[in-house]
XYZ file of C-alpha atoms in Angstrom:
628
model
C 135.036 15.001 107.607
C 132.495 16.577 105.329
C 130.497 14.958 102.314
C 130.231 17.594 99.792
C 129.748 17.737 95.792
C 133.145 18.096 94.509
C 134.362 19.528 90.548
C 137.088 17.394 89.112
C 138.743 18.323 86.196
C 138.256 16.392 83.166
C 140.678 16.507 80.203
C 139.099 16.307 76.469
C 141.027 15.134 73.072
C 141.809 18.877 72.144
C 143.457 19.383 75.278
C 140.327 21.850 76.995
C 139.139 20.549 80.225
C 135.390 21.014 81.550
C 134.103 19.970 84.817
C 132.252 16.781 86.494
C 130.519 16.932 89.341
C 131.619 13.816 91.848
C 130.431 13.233 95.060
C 133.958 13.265 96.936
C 134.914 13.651 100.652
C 137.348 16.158 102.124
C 138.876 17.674 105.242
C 137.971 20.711 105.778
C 140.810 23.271 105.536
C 142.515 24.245 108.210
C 143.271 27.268 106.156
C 140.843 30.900 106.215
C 138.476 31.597 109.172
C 138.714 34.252 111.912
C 141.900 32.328 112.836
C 143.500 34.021 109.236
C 140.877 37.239 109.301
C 142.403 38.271 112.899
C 145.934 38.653 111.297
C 144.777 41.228 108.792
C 142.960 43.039 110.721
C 145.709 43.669 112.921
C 147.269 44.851 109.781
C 144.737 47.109 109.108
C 144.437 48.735 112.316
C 148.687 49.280 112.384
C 148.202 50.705 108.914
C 145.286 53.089 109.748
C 147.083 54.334 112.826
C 150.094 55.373 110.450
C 146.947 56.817 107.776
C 144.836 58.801 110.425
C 148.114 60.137 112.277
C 149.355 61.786 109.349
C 146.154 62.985 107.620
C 144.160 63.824 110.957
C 146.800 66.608 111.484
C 148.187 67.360 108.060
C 146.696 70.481 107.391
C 148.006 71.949 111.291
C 151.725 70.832 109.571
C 151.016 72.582 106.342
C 150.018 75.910 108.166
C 151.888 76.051 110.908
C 154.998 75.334 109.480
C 155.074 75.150 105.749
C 153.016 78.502 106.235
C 150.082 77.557 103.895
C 147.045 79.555 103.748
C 144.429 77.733 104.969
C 142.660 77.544 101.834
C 145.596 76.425 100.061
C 146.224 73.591 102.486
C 142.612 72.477 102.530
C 142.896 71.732 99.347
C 146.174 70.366 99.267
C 145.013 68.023 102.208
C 141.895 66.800 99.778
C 144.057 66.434 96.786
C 146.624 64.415 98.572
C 142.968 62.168 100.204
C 141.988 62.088 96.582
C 144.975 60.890 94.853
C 145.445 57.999 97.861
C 141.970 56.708 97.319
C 141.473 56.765 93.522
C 145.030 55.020 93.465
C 143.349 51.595 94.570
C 141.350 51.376 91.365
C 145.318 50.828 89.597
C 146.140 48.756 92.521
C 143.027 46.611 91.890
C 143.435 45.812 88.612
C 147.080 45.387 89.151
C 145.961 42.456 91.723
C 143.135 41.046 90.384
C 145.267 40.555 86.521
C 148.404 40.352 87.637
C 150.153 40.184 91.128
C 147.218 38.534 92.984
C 146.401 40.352 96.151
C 148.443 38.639 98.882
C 151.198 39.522 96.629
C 149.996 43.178 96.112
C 148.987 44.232 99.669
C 152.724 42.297 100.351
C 153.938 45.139 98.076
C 152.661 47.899 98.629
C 153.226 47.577 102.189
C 156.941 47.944 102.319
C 156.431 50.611 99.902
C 154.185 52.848 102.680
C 156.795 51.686 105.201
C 158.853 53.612 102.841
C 157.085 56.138 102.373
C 156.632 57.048 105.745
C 160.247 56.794 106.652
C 161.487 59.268 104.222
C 158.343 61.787 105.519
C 160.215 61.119 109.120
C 163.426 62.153 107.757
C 161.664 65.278 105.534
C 160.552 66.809 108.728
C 163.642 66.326 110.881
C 167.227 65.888 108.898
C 166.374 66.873 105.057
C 167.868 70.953 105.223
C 164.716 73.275 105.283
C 164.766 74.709 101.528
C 164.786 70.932 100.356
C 162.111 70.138 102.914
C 158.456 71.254 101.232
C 159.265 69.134 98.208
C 160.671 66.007 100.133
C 157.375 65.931 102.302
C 155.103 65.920 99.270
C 157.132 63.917 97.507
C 157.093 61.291 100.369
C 152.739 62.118 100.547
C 152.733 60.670 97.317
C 154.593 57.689 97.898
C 152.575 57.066 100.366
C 149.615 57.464 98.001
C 150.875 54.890 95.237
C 151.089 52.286 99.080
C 147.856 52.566 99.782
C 146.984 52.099 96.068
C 147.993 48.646 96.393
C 146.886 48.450 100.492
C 143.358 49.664 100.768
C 141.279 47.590 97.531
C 143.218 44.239 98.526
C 143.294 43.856 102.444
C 139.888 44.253 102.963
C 138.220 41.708 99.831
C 141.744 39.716 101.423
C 139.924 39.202 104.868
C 136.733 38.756 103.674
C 137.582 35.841 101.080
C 138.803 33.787 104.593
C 135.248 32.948 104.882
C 134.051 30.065 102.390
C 130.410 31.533 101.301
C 129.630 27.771 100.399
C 130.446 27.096 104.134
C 127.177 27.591 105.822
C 129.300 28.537 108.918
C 131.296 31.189 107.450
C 128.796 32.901 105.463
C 127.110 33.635 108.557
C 130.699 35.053 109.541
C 131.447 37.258 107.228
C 128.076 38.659 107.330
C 129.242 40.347 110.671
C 132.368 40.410 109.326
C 132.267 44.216 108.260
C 130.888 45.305 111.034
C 134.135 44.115 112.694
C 136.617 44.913 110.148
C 135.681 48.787 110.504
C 135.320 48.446 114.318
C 139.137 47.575 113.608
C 139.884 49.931 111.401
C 138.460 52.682 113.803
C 140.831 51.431 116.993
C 143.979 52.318 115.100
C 142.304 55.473 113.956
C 141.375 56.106 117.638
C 144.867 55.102 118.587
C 146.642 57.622 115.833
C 144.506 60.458 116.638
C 145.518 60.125 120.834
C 148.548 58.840 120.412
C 150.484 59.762 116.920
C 149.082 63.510 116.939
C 149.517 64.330 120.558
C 153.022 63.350 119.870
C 152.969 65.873 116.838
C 151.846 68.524 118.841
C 153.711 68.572 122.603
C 156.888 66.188 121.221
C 157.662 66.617 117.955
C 157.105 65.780 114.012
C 159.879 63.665 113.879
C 158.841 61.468 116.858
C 155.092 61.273 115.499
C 156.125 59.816 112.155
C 158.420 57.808 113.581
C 155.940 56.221 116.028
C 153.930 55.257 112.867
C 156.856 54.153 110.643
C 157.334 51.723 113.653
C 153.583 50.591 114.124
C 153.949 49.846 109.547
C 156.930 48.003 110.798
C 154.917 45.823 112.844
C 152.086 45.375 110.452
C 154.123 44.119 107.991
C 155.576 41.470 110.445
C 152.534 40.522 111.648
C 151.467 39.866 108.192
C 154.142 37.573 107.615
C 153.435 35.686 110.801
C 149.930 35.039 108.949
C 151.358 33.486 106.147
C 150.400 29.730 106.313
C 146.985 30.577 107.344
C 145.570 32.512 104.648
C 143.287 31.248 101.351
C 144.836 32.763 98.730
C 143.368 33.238 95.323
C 145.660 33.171 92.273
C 144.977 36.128 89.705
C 142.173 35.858 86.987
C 143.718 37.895 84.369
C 141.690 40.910 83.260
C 138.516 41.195 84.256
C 137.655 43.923 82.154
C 138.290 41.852 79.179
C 135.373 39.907 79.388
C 133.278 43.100 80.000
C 134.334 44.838 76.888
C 133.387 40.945 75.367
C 129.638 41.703 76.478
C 129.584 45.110 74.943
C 131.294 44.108 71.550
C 129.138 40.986 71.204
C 126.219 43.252 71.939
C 127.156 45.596 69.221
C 127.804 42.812 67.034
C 123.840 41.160 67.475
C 122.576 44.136 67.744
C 119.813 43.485 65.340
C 119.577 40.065 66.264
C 116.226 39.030 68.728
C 115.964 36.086 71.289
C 112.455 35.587 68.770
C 112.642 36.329 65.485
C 115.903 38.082 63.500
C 118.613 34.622 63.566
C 117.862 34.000 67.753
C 118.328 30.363 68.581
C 117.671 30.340 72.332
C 119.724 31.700 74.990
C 123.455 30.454 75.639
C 123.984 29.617 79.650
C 127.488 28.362 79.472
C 127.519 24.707 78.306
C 125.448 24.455 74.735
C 128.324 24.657 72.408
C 131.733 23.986 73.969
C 133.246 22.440 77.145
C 134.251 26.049 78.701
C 131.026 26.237 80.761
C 131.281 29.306 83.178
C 135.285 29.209 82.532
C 135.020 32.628 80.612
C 132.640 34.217 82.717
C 134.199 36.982 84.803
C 135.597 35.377 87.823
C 135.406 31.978 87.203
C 132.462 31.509 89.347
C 130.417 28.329 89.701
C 127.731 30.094 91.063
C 124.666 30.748 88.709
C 123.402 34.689 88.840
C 119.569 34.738 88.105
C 118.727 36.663 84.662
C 117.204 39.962 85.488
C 114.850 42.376 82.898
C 117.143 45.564 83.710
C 119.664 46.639 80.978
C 118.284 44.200 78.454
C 119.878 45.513 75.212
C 123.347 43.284 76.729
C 121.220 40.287 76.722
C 121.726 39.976 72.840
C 125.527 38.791 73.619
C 123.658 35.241 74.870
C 121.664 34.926 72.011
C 122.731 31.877 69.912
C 122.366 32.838 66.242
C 123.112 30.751 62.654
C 126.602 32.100 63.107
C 127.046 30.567 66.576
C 126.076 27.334 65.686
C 127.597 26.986 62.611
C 130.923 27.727 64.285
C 133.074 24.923 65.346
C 133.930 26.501 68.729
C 132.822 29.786 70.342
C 134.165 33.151 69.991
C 133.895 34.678 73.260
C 133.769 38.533 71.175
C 130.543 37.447 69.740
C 128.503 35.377 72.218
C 128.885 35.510 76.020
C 127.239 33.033 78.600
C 124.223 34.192 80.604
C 126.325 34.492 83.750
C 128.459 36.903 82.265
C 126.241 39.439 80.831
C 124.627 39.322 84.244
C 127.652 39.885 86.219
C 128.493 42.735 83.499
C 125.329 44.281 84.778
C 126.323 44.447 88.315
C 128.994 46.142 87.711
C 126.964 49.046 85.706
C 124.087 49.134 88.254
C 126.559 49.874 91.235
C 127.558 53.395 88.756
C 124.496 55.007 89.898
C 125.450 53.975 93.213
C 128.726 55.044 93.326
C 128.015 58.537 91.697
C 125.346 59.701 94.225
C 127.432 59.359 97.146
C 130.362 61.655 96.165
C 128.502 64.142 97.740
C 128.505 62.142 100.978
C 132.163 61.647 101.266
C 132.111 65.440 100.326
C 130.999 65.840 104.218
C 133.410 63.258 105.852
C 136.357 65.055 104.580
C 135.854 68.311 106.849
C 136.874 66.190 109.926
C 140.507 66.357 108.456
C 140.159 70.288 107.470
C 137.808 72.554 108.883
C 136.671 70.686 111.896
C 140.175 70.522 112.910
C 140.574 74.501 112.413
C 137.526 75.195 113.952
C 138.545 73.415 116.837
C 142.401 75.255 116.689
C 140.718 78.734 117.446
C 138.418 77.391 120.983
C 139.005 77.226 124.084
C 140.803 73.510 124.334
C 142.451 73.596 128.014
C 141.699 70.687 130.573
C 142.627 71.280 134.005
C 145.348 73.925 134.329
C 148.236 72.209 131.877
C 147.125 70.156 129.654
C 145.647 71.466 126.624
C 143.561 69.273 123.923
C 145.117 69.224 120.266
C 142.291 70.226 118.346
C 143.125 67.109 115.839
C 142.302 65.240 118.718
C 138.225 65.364 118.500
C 138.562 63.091 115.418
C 139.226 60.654 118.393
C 135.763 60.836 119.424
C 134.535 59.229 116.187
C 136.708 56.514 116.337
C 135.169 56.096 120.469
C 131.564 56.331 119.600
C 131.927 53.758 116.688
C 133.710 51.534 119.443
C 130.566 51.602 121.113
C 127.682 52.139 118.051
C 129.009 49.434 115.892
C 128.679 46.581 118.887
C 125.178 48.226 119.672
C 124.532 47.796 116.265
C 125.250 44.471 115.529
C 123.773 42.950 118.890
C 120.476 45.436 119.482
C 119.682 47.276 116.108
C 119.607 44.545 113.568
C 117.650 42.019 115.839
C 114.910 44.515 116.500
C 115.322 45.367 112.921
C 115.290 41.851 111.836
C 112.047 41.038 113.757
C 110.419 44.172 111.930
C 111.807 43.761 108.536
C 112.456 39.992 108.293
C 115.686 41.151 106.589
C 118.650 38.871 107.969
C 120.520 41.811 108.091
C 117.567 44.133 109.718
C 118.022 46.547 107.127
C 118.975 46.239 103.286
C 122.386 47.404 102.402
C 120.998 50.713 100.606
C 118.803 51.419 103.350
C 121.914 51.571 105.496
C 123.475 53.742 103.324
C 120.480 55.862 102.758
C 120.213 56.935 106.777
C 124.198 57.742 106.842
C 123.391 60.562 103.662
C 120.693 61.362 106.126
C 122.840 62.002 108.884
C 125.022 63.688 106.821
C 123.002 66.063 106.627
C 122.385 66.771 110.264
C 126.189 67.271 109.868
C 126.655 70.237 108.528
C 123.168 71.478 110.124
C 124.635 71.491 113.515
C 128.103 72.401 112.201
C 127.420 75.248 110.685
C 124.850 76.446 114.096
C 127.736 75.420 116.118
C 130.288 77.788 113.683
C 127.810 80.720 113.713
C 127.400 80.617 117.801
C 131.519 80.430 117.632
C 131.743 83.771 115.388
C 129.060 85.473 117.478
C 131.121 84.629 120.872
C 134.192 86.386 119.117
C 132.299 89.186 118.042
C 130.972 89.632 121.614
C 134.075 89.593 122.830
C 136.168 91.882 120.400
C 138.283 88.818 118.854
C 136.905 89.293 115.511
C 140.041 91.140 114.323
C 142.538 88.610 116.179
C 142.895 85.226 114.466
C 145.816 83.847 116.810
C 143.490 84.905 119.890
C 141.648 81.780 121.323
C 137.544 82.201 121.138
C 136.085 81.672 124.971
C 133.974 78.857 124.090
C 134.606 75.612 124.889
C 135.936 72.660 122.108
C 133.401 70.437 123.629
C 130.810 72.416 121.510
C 131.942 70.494 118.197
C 130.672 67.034 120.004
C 127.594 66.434 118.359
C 129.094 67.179 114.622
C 131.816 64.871 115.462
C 129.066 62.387 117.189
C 127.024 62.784 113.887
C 129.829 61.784 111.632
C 130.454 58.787 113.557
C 126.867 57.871 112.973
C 127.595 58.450 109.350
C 130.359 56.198 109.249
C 128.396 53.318 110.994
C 125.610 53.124 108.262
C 127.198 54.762 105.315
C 130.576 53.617 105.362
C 130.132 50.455 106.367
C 126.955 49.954 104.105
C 129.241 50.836 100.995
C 131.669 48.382 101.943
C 129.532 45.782 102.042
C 127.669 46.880 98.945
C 130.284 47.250 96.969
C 131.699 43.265 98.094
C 128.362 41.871 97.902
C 127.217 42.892 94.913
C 130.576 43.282 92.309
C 131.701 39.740 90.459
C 133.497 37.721 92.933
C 137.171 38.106 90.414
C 136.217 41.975 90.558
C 135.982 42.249 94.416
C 139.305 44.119 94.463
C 137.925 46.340 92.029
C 134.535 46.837 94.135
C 136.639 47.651 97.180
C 138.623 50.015 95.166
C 135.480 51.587 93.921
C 134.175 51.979 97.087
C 137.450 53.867 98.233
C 137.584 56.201 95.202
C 134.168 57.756 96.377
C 136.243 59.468 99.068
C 138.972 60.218 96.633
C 136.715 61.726 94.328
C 134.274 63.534 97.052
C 137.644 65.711 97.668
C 138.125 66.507 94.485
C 134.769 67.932 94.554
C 135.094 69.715 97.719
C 138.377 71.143 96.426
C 136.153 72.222 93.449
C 132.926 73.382 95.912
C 136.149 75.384 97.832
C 137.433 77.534 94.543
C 133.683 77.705 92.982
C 132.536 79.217 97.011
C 136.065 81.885 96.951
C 135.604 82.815 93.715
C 131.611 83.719 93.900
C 132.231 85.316 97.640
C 135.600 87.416 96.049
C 137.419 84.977 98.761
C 135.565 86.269 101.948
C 133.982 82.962 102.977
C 137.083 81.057 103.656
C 139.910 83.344 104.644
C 142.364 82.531 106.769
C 140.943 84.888 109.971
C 137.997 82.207 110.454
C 136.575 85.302 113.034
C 136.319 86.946 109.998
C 135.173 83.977 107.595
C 131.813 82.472 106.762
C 132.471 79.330 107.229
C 128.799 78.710 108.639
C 127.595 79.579 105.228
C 130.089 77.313 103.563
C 128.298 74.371 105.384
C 124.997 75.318 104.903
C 125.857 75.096 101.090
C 127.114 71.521 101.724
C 123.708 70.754 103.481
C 122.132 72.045 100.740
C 123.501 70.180 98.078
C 123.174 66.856 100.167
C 119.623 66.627 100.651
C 119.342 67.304 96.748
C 121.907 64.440 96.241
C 120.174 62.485 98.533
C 116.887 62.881 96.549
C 119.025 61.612 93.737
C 119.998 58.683 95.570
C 116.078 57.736 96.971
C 115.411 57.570 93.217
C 118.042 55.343 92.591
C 117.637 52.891 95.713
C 114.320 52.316 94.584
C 115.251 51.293 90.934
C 118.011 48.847 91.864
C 118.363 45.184 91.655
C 120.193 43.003 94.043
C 122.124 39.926 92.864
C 119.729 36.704 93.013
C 121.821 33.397 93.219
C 120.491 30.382 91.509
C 122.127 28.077 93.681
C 121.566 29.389 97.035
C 117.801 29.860 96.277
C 117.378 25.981 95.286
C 118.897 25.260 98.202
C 117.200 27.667 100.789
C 114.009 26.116 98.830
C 115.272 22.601 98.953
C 115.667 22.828 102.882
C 112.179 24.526 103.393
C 110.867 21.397 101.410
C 112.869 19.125 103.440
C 111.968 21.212 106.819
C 108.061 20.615 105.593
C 107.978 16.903 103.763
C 109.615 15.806 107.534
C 107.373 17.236 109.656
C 104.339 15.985 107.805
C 105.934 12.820 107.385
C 105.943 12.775 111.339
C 102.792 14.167 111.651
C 101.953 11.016 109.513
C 103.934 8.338 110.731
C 102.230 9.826 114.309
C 98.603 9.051 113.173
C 99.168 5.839 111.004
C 100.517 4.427 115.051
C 97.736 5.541 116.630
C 94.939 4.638 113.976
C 96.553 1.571 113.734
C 96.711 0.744 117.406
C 92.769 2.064 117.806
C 91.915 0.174 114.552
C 90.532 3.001 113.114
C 90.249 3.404 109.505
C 92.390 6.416 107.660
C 89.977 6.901 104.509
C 86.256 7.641 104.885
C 85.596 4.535 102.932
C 86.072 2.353 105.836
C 89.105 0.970 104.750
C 91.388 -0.089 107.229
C 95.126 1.623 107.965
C 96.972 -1.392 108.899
C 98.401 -1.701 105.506
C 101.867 0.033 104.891
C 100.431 0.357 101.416
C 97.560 2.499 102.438
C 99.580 4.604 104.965
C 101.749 4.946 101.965
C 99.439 5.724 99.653
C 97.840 8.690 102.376
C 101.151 10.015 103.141
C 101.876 10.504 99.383
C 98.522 12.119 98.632
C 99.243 14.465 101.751
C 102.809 15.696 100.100
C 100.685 15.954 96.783
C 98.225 18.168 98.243
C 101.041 20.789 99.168
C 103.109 20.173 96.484
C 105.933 18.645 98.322
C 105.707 15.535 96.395
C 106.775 14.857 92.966
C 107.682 10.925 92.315
């Protein structure tokens, strides 16, 4: 049993009802926790495996045997990326209005499991001259699934952990960390398991290995189902943006000092709706910030306001919800300067793999490595960098910094663009030394020949990315959960998600704007004969001037400040300090007392509780801990 301040609806004579605070005592639910976060993430790592085992090898399918160029199927492998990650932001909204997202990730579950069935059937029953366009038909199904899949299971596992719970906030601030270390086994687990089965088995056996491991997630999901918090949809969110932005327009002359301002409206002035219109619903008070300060003039009160019998949510807007309004346009910035970033991570699934299709890939006498399979070694040195994270980096961090977290959120994400970088630095060395061995050794005219140099010499670009992923990835995950409105997490997720989705539509665009200034002799389908090296170093290049762009930014934004936590991280410091010196006090009065020693210079003696009293209320005074 818990004592806690509980809100308890209150019904008025016109039927709204506003809130009470009563002091009430509850259980605490048996409901949420890692006991209900465990079950989704075995969700998510069943439906990664089925993700990463189709797109890890797609583009060896599409030229192998759809007989793609390999410029055509790069493209067609970031198009088909694109469309499944700009999907969520539908899926989102869908959840957070409509469907809520137990319901939607419920959903669009059994429509991947689907999806992935008929791509089993495309490559092994459907005739062949029907096959292309059942395959990419059955892609795209798969794209509208993890529409619904990828914004919702993630903000789905983190809202397990109560923030007001002092317990689980300090849970689901490792929580990330462990989500993707999830998310990365069942990418490990496609890219040695599902595409080895691709390559030595057969198509039809890999897809149907991962149409059995969606099968699975979906039960285990079900198994879940009395543990989970679930949160009933909120209706639009986006209507109560486009409220700040019309009231705005509508006050525009109006000032919070002169020009019709009466004050500032925080949610309770005027009507019993208190923070019910803000976006969300939340209870929790966002501090007022001096960034995008033209919105403020939806909270101004004016004659109009208070000559109106109730409010009109179009033409004045609570403080909280102007200032959750603003989180969502400060994370744009954000969310445009790392397209470039995701620009890098999608060569793992295209030209890494190729790269690696044309070395030397033989271990021992038989077995031979897929060249899909070195996406493996991400997934493997996240395994091991995201626990070395969390239990070495951000205490030494932490005792640096004084950051709970070691590092801020943008800082994280700042050294994964870094590292980016590096990326395609070492890549495009590695690519050159690749081109020079096949020139050496009269392959240059032979594009089926295999290069004599080993795989092993695409390690550290693969090594790098994984660095990438711990600190970029996972800092835009939490960014983009932290800091959105808590009804728009879904939303923030999908956000998040759509930077990959958009970063290959831009490499698709980099691709065509690279063939048709080189006349198509940078990325032709001899890669002896290509310049892919160059390619890269045009990436590099254009990441270190995006992540200029992105310094600039980091240094201009504004977390979210909570009112409430603040008071009560000050509250306990007061507490923490008014009981020691009340010890320290209580300590002396004994011991003056026993010696008969007077407290006050005066002479006077300290027996009295009166004077004691009087002493230990001018000490809390004099550090202004005091205020009766």
């Amino acid at each position: 049993m818990d004592s806690s301040v509980a809100v308890a609806p209150i019904a008025t004579e016109n039927g709204i009802e506003h809130t009470e605070n009563k002091v009430s005592h509850h259980k605490i639910s048996s409901k949420g926790g890692w006991n209900a976060a465990i079950f989704i993430i075995m969700v998510e790592m069943a439906q990664r495996f089925a993700y990463y085992g189709l797109a890890g090898n797609l583009i060896q399918y599409l030229t192998n045997v759809l007989n793609e160029p390999t410029a055509t199927a790069a493209q067609d492998v970031n198009n088909w990326v694109g469309i499944s990650s700009i999907f969520p932001l539908l899926g989102a909204f869908v959840a957070d209005s409509y469907l809520g997202r137990f319901n939607t990730i419920l959903l669009s579950s059994f429509i991947y499991f689907m999806g992935m069935v008929l791509l089993s059937l495309a490559v092994s029953v459907i005739p062949l001259h029907y096959r292309k366009a059942v395959f990419f038909t059955a892609l795209y199904i798969l794209a509208v699934g993890e529409g619904g899949h990828k914004p919702c299971v993630q903000t789905f596992a983190a809202d397990q952990f109560d923030e007001r719970n002092p317990k689980d906030k300090d849970a689901k601030s490792s929580f990330f960390n462990w989500w993707y270390l999830g998310i990365v086994f069942g990418a490990s687990a496609a890219v040695l398991v599902a595409i080895y089965l691709q390559d030595n088995v057969g198509w039809a056996v890999g897809f149907g290995v991962m149409a059995g491991a969606l099968a699975l997630a979906l039960a285990i999901f079900l198994i879940g189902i009395k543990r989970y918090r679930k949160q009933a949809p909120v209706g639009s969110p986006f209507t109560t943006v486009a409220q700040v932005f019309v009231a705005t327009a509508r006050k525009w002359r109006v000032s919070e000092t002169h020009g019709g301002g009466r004050g500032i409206y925080h949610g309770h002035e005027l009507d019993d709706d208190d923070k019910r219109t803000d976006i969300g619903q939340s209870k929790r008070t966002i501090a007022r910030t001096n960034q995008l300060r033209f919105l403020d003039k939806a909270m101004i009160i004016d004659e109009i306001d208070l000559a109106s019998r109730e409010r009109n949510p179009w033409r004045l807007c609570s403080l909280n919800q102007v200032e959750e309004v603003k989180l969502v346009i400060r994370l744009i910035p954000i969310w445009l300067s790392c397209l470039m970033f995701s620009c890098i991570l999608v060569q793992l699934h295209t030209f890494f793999t190729k790269q690696g299709s044309t070395m030397r890939r033989s271990i021992g006498s038989n077995f031979q490595v897929p060249p899909a399979s070195l996406q493996s070694l991400v997934g493997l040195s996240i395994l091991v960098a995201v626990p070395v994270y969390e239990r070495i980096f951000v205490p030494l961090a932490r005792r640096i910094t004084g950051h709970r977290s070691g590092i801020t959120m943008l800082q994280r994400i700042g050294i994964g663009l870094f590292t980016s970088i590096l990326t395609m630095i070492v890549a495009a060395l590695v690519e050159a030394k690749r081109v020079r061995t096949a020139r050496e050794n009269g392959l240059i005219d032979s594009p089926k020949a295999i290069v004599p140099i080993s795989i092993w010499w695409l390690l550290p670009q693969y090594l790098l990315v994984s660095i990438c992923d711990v600190f970029g990835i996972v800092g835009l995950q939490e960014l983009f959960y932290d800091q959105m409105p808590e009804a728009m997490r879904s939303i923030g997720a999908a956000a998040y998600i759509s930077i990959i989705g958009v970063g290959s539509f831009i490499n698709t665009g980099v691709i065509e704007v690279v063939e048709a200034i080189t006349h198509r002799s940078w990325l032709v389908d001899n890669l002896n004969r290509a310049h892919l090296d160059y390619f890269y170093w045009v990436l590099a290049g254009l990441s270190a001037l995006n992540l200029c762009v992105f310094i600039w930014i980091a240094k201009r934004f504004v977390y979210k400040k909570v009112l409430e936590d603040e008071s009560k991280e000050e509250d306990l410091g007061v507490s923490a300090k008014a009981l020691a010196i009340f010890l320290i006090g209580i300590q002396r009065y004994k011991k003056q007392a026993f010696d008969r020693q007077p407290i006050y210079e005066g002479g006077e003696s300290a027996c009295g509780c009166r004077r004691s009293g009087a002493w230990l209320t001018r000490s809390l005074l004099a550090r202004g801990l005091y205020y009766g």
